Amino acid sequence: MKYQAPRGTHDQIPPGSVAWKRLQTVADRVFPLYGMLPLETPVFEHTDLFTRSLGEETDIVSKEMYTFQDRKGRSLTLRPEGTASAVRAYLQGRLGEQGFDRFYYFGPMFRYERPQAGRTRQFYQIGVELFGDAGPSSDVEVIESLHRFCHELGLRGLVVQLNSVGCPECRGRYVATLKSQLAGCTDDLCELCRHRLNRNPLRILDCKKAACRERYQSLPLLTSHLCGPCQEHFQGVQAGLTSMEVPFRLEPWLVRGLDYYTRTAFEVTSEHLGAQDALGGGGRYDLLVEQFGGPPTPAVGFAAGVERLLMVLEKTAPEPASPHERSVYAAALGDRAAAEVMGLSRRLRDAGIPCLVDTGPGSLKKKLKLSSKLGCRATLIVGDDEVEARRVLVKDMGTGEQELIDLEGVVNCLKEKA
Ligand code: AMP
């Protein structure tokens, strides 16, 4: 083969692409239940949009962005996440003024990461953003919508990990405490933590290294440093999730990778994913709209990784063996039969029955073999004799039974069996 897809990318090809499409269909059913409307933004944006909002010191901005200059020398970046673009579109389209304040999106994101299982350089996210409501109920709605979406997909036993990262005031006080408590012992920390302690201190808390984790066990918790209003909000979110029957666990070490988060931070993980175990995550970003030049507008959202959702689904709720299990295979033997089969296929599709037409050359045996290989539920066979008798031979590919059915009645008969 001359060409391969670039490292860290992959094609969505059958049979997996069927589950992929089904996921989008479930999203199109679930998120509108919350009044969320679809939002599509360009896959590239001005680089500034991301550097300013995500934070210069974040992994994404410091080493993972696909940034390039266009022919006029403008710096553009393939979007590494969806929230910054959603906020831009919300403001640029003056959506808030029209009362549109809740959205969902589905699209590719790009990060230059080291590819491994569950981590690629182009991946898809499905995300949700809610603008304008500062109360804990909108956090609960966002989290509950992710929970419902996963449930409708067929995922079970997921638990939401929940934390609060406070507001700039109480978080600032906490970071000062953190720094002073670690001041004398930075030599014990890993290199990354030492770097982060100066540049992005909160991120040390989610270091995966055992030695660092142990050292941090004795540190005070961020949640015990929350100011009154942040504490009250956090309690409200917990009470809301409990009453909506969304299982959650407090995870005091959870801090999200990006600078823009305030108060609620959450993640959904799965034990079926190995090292890259996060299915999705999100939180509140009450200051971002204003930072983009808009009016003060609280907001909350999440993004989930489509490939990871599909990986878990594959392990826990396998798709049917054949993507064609609802289809019938309509095989014509000869030219007269071909015209008949074309007419029949039209009527089948009118009735909502997927139909694969085979009017090509080849023996009956060959056509039956193909139908069986594709996993179609039935094969319809029309030859000269059948055209003459106005009948179709219908072979049930599951039981192997054959039956001659009136050409006029075949659609109803297949519909009943569907
Ligand atoms: P993040 O925006 O980093 O919080 O990511 C949200 C979700 O997107 C994660 O929980 C993953 O499911 C997915 N995700 C993030 N980065 C990647 C990647 N490089 N490859 C595949 N999925 C990813």
Short mmCIF file of C-alpha atoms and ligand atoms in Angstrom, two decimals:
data_model
loop_
_atom_site.label_atom_id
_atom_site.label_comp_id
_atom_site.label_asym_id
_atom_site.label_seq_id
_atom_site.Cartn_x
_atom_site.Cartn_y
_atom_site.Cartn_z
CA MET A 1 0.00 0.00 0.00
CA LYS A 2 1.38 3.36 -1.00
CA TYR A 3 -0.42 5.58 1.51
CA GLN A 4 -1.22 5.18 5.19
CA ALA A 5 -3.32 7.50 7.34
CA PRO A 6 -1.02 9.83 9.31
CA ARG A 7 0.20 8.53 12.68
CA GLY A 8 -2.35 9.09 15.39
CA THR A 9 -5.33 9.21 13.01
CA HIS A 10 -7.68 6.52 11.86
CA ASP A 11 -10.53 5.92 9.45
CA GLN A 12 -14.05 5.22 10.59
CA ILE A 13 -14.76 2.15 8.50
CA PRO A 14 -17.39 -0.59 8.62
CA PRO A 15 -18.35 -2.41 10.69
CA GLY A 16 -17.22 0.03 13.46
CA SER A 17 -18.57 3.05 11.59
CA VAL A 18 -22.11 1.79 12.22
CA ALA A 19 -21.70 2.07 16.01
CA TRP A 20 -20.11 5.46 15.38
CA LYS A 21 -23.18 6.66 13.52
CA ARG A 22 -25.50 5.17 16.14
CA LEU A 23 -23.71 7.21 18.79
CA GLN A 24 -24.50 10.38 16.85
CA THR A 25 -28.12 9.33 16.52
CA VAL A 26 -28.37 8.76 20.27
CA ALA A 27 -26.81 12.20 20.85
CA ASP A 28 -29.33 13.76 18.47
CA ARG A 29 -32.09 12.17 20.52
CA VAL A 30 -30.79 12.77 24.06
CA PHE A 31 -29.39 16.31 24.09
CA PRO A 32 -32.42 18.00 22.50
CA LEU A 33 -34.38 16.58 25.48
CA TYR A 34 -32.60 19.31 27.45
CA GLY A 35 -33.39 21.99 24.89
CA MET A 36 -29.81 21.82 23.60
CA LEU A 37 -29.40 22.85 19.97
CA PRO A 38 -26.70 21.67 17.56
CA LEU A 39 -23.62 23.84 17.13
CA GLU A 40 -20.93 23.39 14.49
CA THR A 41 -17.80 25.51 14.45
CA PRO A 42 -14.80 25.50 12.08
CA VAL A 43 -12.05 22.95 12.73
CA PHE A 44 -9.49 25.75 12.77
CA GLU A 45 -9.52 29.03 14.63
CA HIS A 46 -7.13 31.92 15.24
CA THR A 47 -4.38 30.57 17.51
CA ASP A 48 -4.99 33.32 20.07
CA LEU A 49 -8.40 31.94 20.87
CA PHE A 50 -6.84 28.86 22.43
CA THR A 51 -3.67 30.30 23.93
CA ARG A 52 -5.63 32.95 25.81
CA SER A 53 -8.45 30.79 27.07
CA LEU A 54 -6.82 27.44 27.83
CA GLY A 55 -3.71 28.97 29.40
CA GLU A 56 -0.14 29.23 28.12
CA GLU A 57 1.13 26.71 30.64
CA THR A 58 -1.35 23.96 29.88
CA ASP A 59 -0.16 20.80 28.12
CA ILE A 60 -2.39 21.54 25.16
CA VAL A 61 -1.07 25.02 24.49
CA SER A 62 2.54 24.38 25.41
CA LYS A 63 3.08 21.24 23.35
CA GLU A 64 0.05 19.73 21.67
CA MET A 65 -1.44 22.22 19.25
CA TYR A 66 -1.36 21.84 15.50
CA THR A 67 -0.51 25.41 14.64
CA PHE A 68 0.30 26.68 11.17
CA GLN A 69 0.47 29.87 9.17
CA ASP A 70 -1.93 30.37 6.30
CA ARG A 71 -0.87 31.92 3.02
CA LYS A 72 -1.29 35.42 4.43
CA GLY A 73 0.89 34.64 7.44
CA ARG A 74 -1.97 34.40 9.96
CA SER A 75 -1.44 31.93 12.77
CA LEU A 76 -4.22 29.33 12.82
CA THR A 77 -4.68 26.25 14.98
CA LEU A 78 -6.65 23.06 14.47
CA ARG A 79 -9.01 23.09 17.40
CA PRO A 80 -7.78 21.00 20.33
CA GLU A 81 -11.11 21.24 22.20
CA GLY A 82 -14.58 22.65 21.67
CA THR A 83 -15.35 25.10 24.45
CA ALA A 84 -13.28 28.07 23.26
CA SER A 85 -14.88 27.87 19.80
CA ALA A 86 -18.35 27.50 21.33
CA VAL A 87 -17.87 30.65 23.40
CA ARG A 88 -16.60 32.53 20.35
CA ALA A 89 -19.56 31.39 18.26
CA TYR A 90 -21.98 32.23 21.08
CA LEU A 91 -20.68 35.78 21.20
CA GLN A 92 -20.11 36.27 17.47
CA GLY A 93 -23.60 34.99 16.62
CA ARG A 94 -25.16 37.04 19.48
CA LEU A 95 -26.91 33.85 20.45
CA GLY A 96 -27.56 34.91 24.04
CA GLU A 97 -29.57 37.91 22.86
CA GLN A 98 -31.84 35.56 20.93
CA GLY A 99 -32.35 33.34 23.94
CA PHE A 100 -30.21 30.51 22.55
CA ASP A 101 -28.04 29.44 25.43
CA ARG A 102 -27.69 25.66 25.38
CA PHE A 103 -25.84 23.68 22.75
CA TYR A 104 -24.33 20.35 21.88
CA TYR A 105 -21.65 19.55 19.33
CA PHE A 106 -19.95 16.59 17.72
CA GLY A 107 -16.69 16.92 15.85
CA PRO A 108 -13.00 16.20 15.45
CA MET A 109 -10.35 17.67 17.75
CA PHE A 110 -6.60 17.65 17.19
CA ARG A 111 -3.79 17.28 19.71
CA TYR A 112 -0.20 16.36 19.04
CA GLU A 113 0.07 13.64 21.67
CA ARG A 114 1.97 10.37 21.79
CA PRO A 115 -0.49 7.91 20.24
CA GLN A 116 -1.50 4.90 22.33
CA ALA A 117 -4.64 2.92 23.06
CA GLY A 118 -7.42 5.47 23.60
CA ARG A 119 -5.22 8.40 22.67
CA THR A 120 -4.93 9.68 19.13
CA ARG A 121 -3.97 12.90 17.40
CA GLN A 122 -7.32 13.34 15.75
CA PHE A 123 -10.23 12.24 17.90
CA TYR A 124 -13.90 13.13 18.13
CA GLN A 125 -15.63 14.78 21.01
CA ILE A 126 -19.24 15.15 21.80
CA GLY A 127 -19.81 18.11 24.04
CA VAL A 128 -22.39 20.29 25.67
CA GLU A 129 -22.27 23.96 26.74
CA LEU A 130 -24.87 25.83 28.80
CA PHE A 131 -24.63 29.59 29.13
CA GLY A 132 -26.20 32.12 31.45
CA ASP A 133 -27.14 30.20 34.58
CA ALA A 134 -24.87 30.45 37.62
CA GLY A 135 -26.91 28.14 39.83
CA PRO A 136 -25.97 24.55 40.65
CA SER A 137 -29.00 23.19 38.74
CA SER A 138 -27.32 23.85 35.41
CA ASP A 139 -24.22 21.91 36.54
CA VAL A 140 -26.59 19.10 37.50
CA GLU A 141 -28.36 19.25 34.12
CA VAL A 142 -25.08 19.08 32.24
CA ILE A 143 -23.79 16.15 34.29
CA GLU A 144 -27.15 14.40 34.15
CA SER A 145 -27.26 14.80 30.36
CA LEU A 146 -23.86 13.06 30.07
CA HIS A 147 -25.06 10.34 32.41
CA ARG A 148 -28.27 9.84 30.43
CA PHE A 149 -26.39 9.82 27.14
CA CYS A 150 -24.02 7.10 28.40
CA HIS A 151 -26.97 5.12 29.76
CA GLU A 152 -28.88 5.34 26.46
CA LEU A 153 -25.78 4.17 24.63
CA GLY A 154 -25.85 1.08 26.81
CA LEU A 155 -23.04 1.94 29.22
CA ARG A 156 -23.63 0.85 32.79
CA GLY A 157 -21.94 1.32 36.14
CA LEU A 158 -20.32 4.66 35.38
CA VAL A 159 -19.60 6.95 38.29
CA VAL A 160 -19.09 10.68 38.09
CA GLN A 161 -16.07 11.98 39.95
CA LEU A 162 -16.81 15.38 41.33
CA ASN A 163 -14.77 18.23 42.74
CA SER A 164 -14.80 21.98 43.04
CA VAL A 165 -11.82 24.12 42.07
CA GLY A 166 -13.35 27.24 43.61
CA CYS A 167 -13.18 30.78 42.28
CA PRO A 168 -10.04 32.89 41.67
CA GLU A 169 -10.19 34.23 45.24
CA CYS A 170 -10.46 31.03 47.25
CA ARG A 171 -8.35 29.10 44.79
CA GLY A 172 -5.69 31.81 45.02
CA ARG A 173 -5.61 31.45 48.79
CA TYR A 174 -5.38 27.67 48.46
CA VAL A 175 -2.53 27.87 45.96
CA ALA A 176 -0.61 30.14 48.34
CA THR A 177 -1.05 27.56 51.12
CA LEU A 178 0.02 24.80 48.73
CA LYS A 179 3.17 26.64 47.77
CA SER A 180 4.13 27.49 51.32
CA GLN A 181 3.59 23.92 52.52
CA LEU A 182 5.74 22.51 49.74
CA ALA A 183 8.35 25.26 49.86
CA GLY A 184 10.94 23.30 51.80
CA CYS A 185 10.61 19.98 50.04
CA THR A 186 10.45 20.55 46.29
CA ASP A 187 13.43 18.22 45.81
CA ASP A 188 11.15 15.29 46.67
CA LEU A 189 8.83 16.15 43.79
CA CYS A 190 9.10 14.99 40.19
CA GLU A 191 10.47 17.40 37.62
CA LEU A 192 7.06 18.11 36.13
CA CYS A 193 5.58 18.95 39.54
CA ARG A 194 8.50 21.25 40.32
CA HIS A 195 7.87 23.04 37.05
CA ARG A 196 4.13 23.17 37.61
CA LEU A 197 4.41 24.43 41.16
CA ASN A 198 5.65 27.72 39.74
CA ARG A 199 3.59 27.89 36.57
CA ASN A 200 0.33 26.02 37.08
CA PRO A 201 0.35 24.90 40.74
CA LEU A 202 -3.07 23.26 40.93
CA ARG A 203 -2.08 20.72 38.29
CA ILE A 204 0.45 19.09 40.64
CA LEU A 205 -2.54 17.55 42.41
CA ASP A 206 -3.28 15.18 39.58
CA CYS A 207 0.31 13.97 39.18
CA LYS A 208 0.25 10.22 38.59
CA LYS A 209 3.67 9.51 40.17
CA ALA A 210 3.42 7.49 43.37
CA ALA A 211 6.02 9.51 45.32
CA CYS A 212 4.33 12.82 44.51
CA ARG A 213 0.89 11.44 45.26
CA GLU A 214 2.03 10.24 48.64
CA ARG A 215 3.55 13.61 49.45
CA TYR A 216 0.29 15.36 48.51
CA GLN A 217 -1.83 13.12 50.74
CA SER A 218 -0.93 15.27 53.73
CA LEU A 219 -1.77 18.54 51.99
CA PRO A 220 -4.97 20.34 52.88
CA LEU A 221 -7.83 19.80 50.43
CA LEU A 222 -8.95 22.46 48.01
CA THR A 223 -12.54 21.79 48.98
CA SER A 224 -11.82 22.70 52.61
CA HIS A 225 -10.53 26.08 51.40
CA LEU A 226 -13.61 27.04 49.38
CA CYS A 227 -15.17 30.40 50.17
CA GLY A 228 -18.79 30.49 51.39
CA PRO A 229 -20.50 30.96 47.99
CA CYS A 230 -18.29 28.29 46.31
CA GLN A 231 -18.98 25.89 49.16
CA GLU A 232 -22.71 26.52 48.89
CA HIS A 233 -22.60 25.95 45.15
CA PHE A 234 -20.69 22.70 45.59
CA GLN A 235 -23.26 21.47 48.14
CA GLY A 236 -26.05 22.42 45.73
CA VAL A 237 -24.52 20.36 42.92
CA GLN A 238 -24.18 17.33 45.20
CA ALA A 239 -27.76 17.64 46.45
CA GLY A 240 -29.02 18.02 42.87
CA LEU A 241 -27.15 14.97 41.61
CA THR A 242 -28.46 12.93 44.52
CA SER A 243 -32.05 13.90 43.83
CA MET A 244 -31.61 13.17 40.10
CA GLU A 245 -30.17 9.78 41.02
CA VAL A 246 -26.85 10.36 39.29
CA PRO A 247 -24.20 8.35 41.14
CA PHE A 248 -21.13 10.42 41.98
CA ARG A 249 -18.03 10.23 44.13
CA LEU A 250 -16.16 13.16 45.60
CA GLU A 251 -12.66 13.24 44.17
CA PRO A 252 -10.72 15.99 45.96
CA TRP A 253 -7.64 15.54 43.76
CA LEU A 254 -9.48 16.08 40.51
CA VAL A 255 -8.34 19.25 38.79
CA ARG A 256 -8.96 19.70 35.11
CA GLY A 257 -6.13 20.46 32.73
CA LEU A 258 -7.32 23.85 31.54
CA ASP A 259 -7.14 27.26 33.16
CA TYR A 260 -10.67 28.38 32.48
CA TYR A 261 -12.49 26.18 34.99
CA THR A 262 -14.18 27.63 38.07
CA ARG A 263 -16.07 25.78 40.80
CA THR A 264 -17.42 22.46 39.54
CA ALA A 265 -14.98 20.05 37.87
CA PHE A 266 -16.02 16.51 37.00
CA GLU A 267 -14.92 13.49 35.08
CA VAL A 268 -16.44 10.16 34.09
CA THR A 269 -14.02 7.26 33.95
CA SER A 270 -14.32 3.61 33.03
CA GLU A 271 -12.45 0.63 34.39
CA HIS A 272 -12.47 -0.84 30.87
CA LEU A 273 -10.10 1.75 29.47
CA GLY A 274 -6.73 1.10 31.10
CA ALA A 275 -4.34 4.02 31.50
CA GLN A 276 -6.39 6.48 29.45
CA ASP A 277 -9.47 5.92 31.54
CA ALA A 278 -11.36 9.21 31.17
CA LEU A 279 -14.49 8.97 29.08
CA GLY A 280 -15.36 12.59 29.45
CA GLY A 281 -15.10 15.55 31.70
CA GLY A 282 -16.05 19.12 32.14
CA GLY A 283 -16.96 21.81 34.55
CA ARG A 284 -17.95 25.38 35.08
CA TYR A 285 -16.22 28.29 33.38
CA ASP A 286 -17.93 31.37 34.74
CA LEU A 287 -15.32 33.89 33.62
CA LEU A 288 -14.54 32.80 30.07
CA VAL A 289 -17.30 34.65 28.21
CA GLU A 290 -16.29 37.89 29.87
CA GLN A 291 -12.64 37.16 29.14
CA PHE A 292 -13.62 36.92 25.47
CA GLY A 293 -15.12 40.41 25.65
CA GLY A 294 -18.73 39.37 26.26
CA PRO A 295 -21.06 40.35 29.11
CA PRO A 296 -20.56 38.49 32.42
CA THR A 297 -22.08 35.10 31.60
CA PRO A 298 -21.66 32.02 33.77
CA ALA A 299 -21.35 28.75 31.87
CA VAL A 300 -20.89 25.03 32.32
CA GLY A 301 -20.18 22.16 29.93
CA PHE A 302 -18.49 18.86 29.21
CA ALA A 303 -16.78 16.98 26.42
CA ALA A 304 -16.64 13.21 26.05
CA GLY A 305 -14.33 11.22 23.80
CA VAL A 306 -16.27 9.38 21.10
CA GLU A 307 -13.59 6.75 20.40
CA ARG A 308 -13.32 5.97 24.09
CA LEU A 309 -17.07 5.66 24.48
CA LEU A 310 -17.04 3.21 21.59
CA MET A 311 -14.12 1.26 23.08
CA VAL A 312 -16.05 0.72 26.30
CA LEU A 313 -19.23 -0.13 24.43
CA GLU A 314 -17.40 -2.71 22.38
CA LYS A 315 -16.22 -4.40 25.55
CA THR A 316 -19.43 -4.21 27.50
CA ALA A 317 -22.28 -4.16 24.98
CA PRO A 318 -21.07 -5.53 21.65
CA GLU A 319 -22.79 -4.35 18.51
CA PRO A 320 -24.75 -6.95 16.50
CA ALA A 321 -22.40 -9.09 14.42
CA SER A 322 -23.61 -7.66 11.15
CA PRO A 323 -24.31 -4.06 10.24
CA HIS A 324 -26.72 -5.45 7.64
CA GLU A 325 -28.82 -7.51 10.03
CA ARG A 326 -31.95 -5.53 9.19
CA SER A 327 -31.33 -5.62 5.44
CA VAL A 328 -32.68 -7.91 2.78
CA TYR A 329 -30.60 -8.94 -0.23
CA ALA A 330 -32.56 -8.70 -3.47
CA ALA A 331 -30.96 -10.91 -6.11
CA ALA A 332 -32.03 -10.86 -9.74
CA LEU A 333 -31.16 -13.64 -12.14
CA GLY A 334 -31.38 -12.20 -15.64
CA ASP A 335 -32.47 -8.92 -17.23
CA ARG A 336 -36.23 -9.28 -16.85
CA ALA A 337 -35.78 -10.10 -13.19
CA ALA A 338 -33.49 -7.09 -12.78
CA ALA A 339 -36.27 -4.66 -13.71
CA GLU A 340 -38.63 -6.43 -11.32
CA VAL A 341 -36.11 -6.33 -8.48
CA MET A 342 -35.50 -2.61 -9.00
CA GLY A 343 -39.24 -1.96 -8.62
CA LEU A 344 -39.40 -4.22 -5.60
CA SER A 345 -36.43 -2.51 -3.94
CA ARG A 346 -38.20 0.81 -4.27
CA ARG A 347 -41.26 -0.52 -2.49
CA LEU A 348 -39.12 -2.09 0.22
CA ARG A 349 -37.36 1.20 0.92
CA ASP A 350 -40.70 3.03 0.90
CA ALA A 351 -41.64 0.66 3.71
CA GLY A 352 -38.40 1.41 5.58
CA ILE A 353 -36.74 -1.93 4.86
CA PRO A 354 -33.05 -1.61 3.93
CA CYS A 355 -32.38 -3.45 0.70
CA LEU A 356 -29.15 -4.40 -1.09
CA VAL A 357 -29.83 -4.86 -4.79
CA ASP A 358 -27.82 -7.35 -6.83
CA THR A 359 -28.74 -7.28 -10.50
CA GLY A 360 -25.27 -8.22 -11.66
CA PRO A 361 -24.13 -11.41 -13.35
CA GLY A 362 -23.37 -14.44 -11.23
CA SER A 363 -25.05 -17.62 -10.15
CA LEU A 364 -27.70 -17.96 -7.50
CA LYS A 365 -25.17 -19.79 -5.36
CA LYS A 366 -22.74 -16.89 -5.51
CA LYS A 367 -25.45 -14.38 -4.63
CA LEU A 368 -26.65 -16.41 -1.68
CA LYS A 369 -23.09 -16.67 -0.44
CA LEU A 370 -22.67 -12.91 -0.57
CA SER A 371 -25.94 -12.31 1.22
CA SER A 372 -24.87 -14.70 3.93
CA LYS A 373 -21.42 -13.10 4.22
CA LEU A 374 -22.98 -9.66 4.66
CA GLY A 375 -25.32 -11.01 7.33
CA CYS A 376 -28.57 -9.97 5.63
CA ARG A 377 -31.70 -11.33 7.28
CA ALA A 378 -33.30 -12.57 4.07
CA THR A 379 -32.49 -13.07 0.41
CA LEU A 380 -35.13 -12.39 -2.22
CA ILE A 381 -34.56 -14.35 -5.38
CA VAL A 382 -36.18 -13.38 -8.65
CA GLY A 383 -35.50 -15.33 -11.86
CA ASP A 384 -37.43 -15.68 -15.12
CA ASP A 385 -39.81 -18.24 -13.61
CA GLU A 386 -40.64 -15.97 -10.70
CA VAL A 387 -41.24 -12.99 -13.02
CA GLU A 388 -43.60 -15.16 -15.06
CA ALA A 389 -45.48 -16.33 -11.96
CA ARG A 390 -45.38 -12.86 -10.30
CA ARG A 391 -43.70 -14.37 -7.29
CA VAL A 392 -40.50 -14.01 -5.27
CA LEU A 393 -38.55 -16.77 -3.57
CA VAL A 394 -37.79 -15.55 -0.04
CA LYS A 395 -35.01 -17.30 1.84
CA ASP A 396 -34.74 -16.64 5.57
CA MET A 397 -31.00 -16.51 6.14
CA GLY A 398 -31.35 -17.37 9.82
CA THR A 399 -33.44 -20.55 9.53
CA GLY A 400 -32.60 -21.40 5.92
CA GLU A 401 -36.34 -21.79 5.15
CA GLN A 402 -37.56 -20.83 1.68
CA GLU A 403 -40.98 -19.74 0.64
CA LEU A 404 -42.57 -18.50 -2.58
CA ILE A 405 -44.47 -15.30 -1.95
CA ASP A 406 -46.63 -13.15 -4.19
CA LEU A 407 -44.70 -10.20 -5.59
CA GLU A 408 -47.43 -7.90 -4.29
CA GLY A 409 -47.41 -9.34 -0.78
CA VAL A 410 -43.68 -9.64 -0.21
CA VAL A 411 -43.15 -6.19 1.29
CA ASN A 412 -45.88 -6.72 3.91
CA CYS A 413 -44.58 -10.16 4.68
CA LEU A 414 -41.04 -8.86 5.30
CA LYS A 415 -42.37 -5.97 7.31
CA GLU A 416 -44.20 -8.33 9.63
CA LYS A 417 -41.06 -10.39 10.14
CA ALA A 418 -38.81 -7.36 10.82
P1 AMP B 1 -10.39 16.86 27.74
O1 AMP B 1 -10.85 17.95 26.85
O2 AMP B 1 -8.90 16.66 27.73
O3 AMP B 1 -10.98 16.88 29.11
O4 AMP B 1 -10.96 15.53 27.08
C1 AMP B 1 -12.30 15.13 27.18
C2 AMP B 1 -12.40 13.72 26.68
O5 AMP B 1 -11.94 13.65 25.32
C3 AMP B 1 -11.49 12.75 27.42
O6 AMP B 1 -12.13 12.29 28.58
C4 AMP B 1 -11.30 11.68 26.40
O7 AMP B 1 -12.39 10.78 26.39
C5 AMP B 1 -11.26 12.43 25.10
N1 AMP B 1 -9.87 12.69 24.66
C6 AMP B 1 -9.05 13.68 25.05
N2 AMP B 1 -7.87 13.61 24.42
C7 AMP B 1 -7.93 12.54 23.61
C8 AMP B 1 -7.03 11.92 22.68
N3 AMP B 1 -5.82 12.41 22.44
N4 AMP B 1 -7.43 10.81 22.03
C9 AMP B 1 -8.67 10.29 22.23
N5 AMP B 1 -9.57 10.84 23.08
C10 AMP B 1 -9.21 11.94 23.76
#
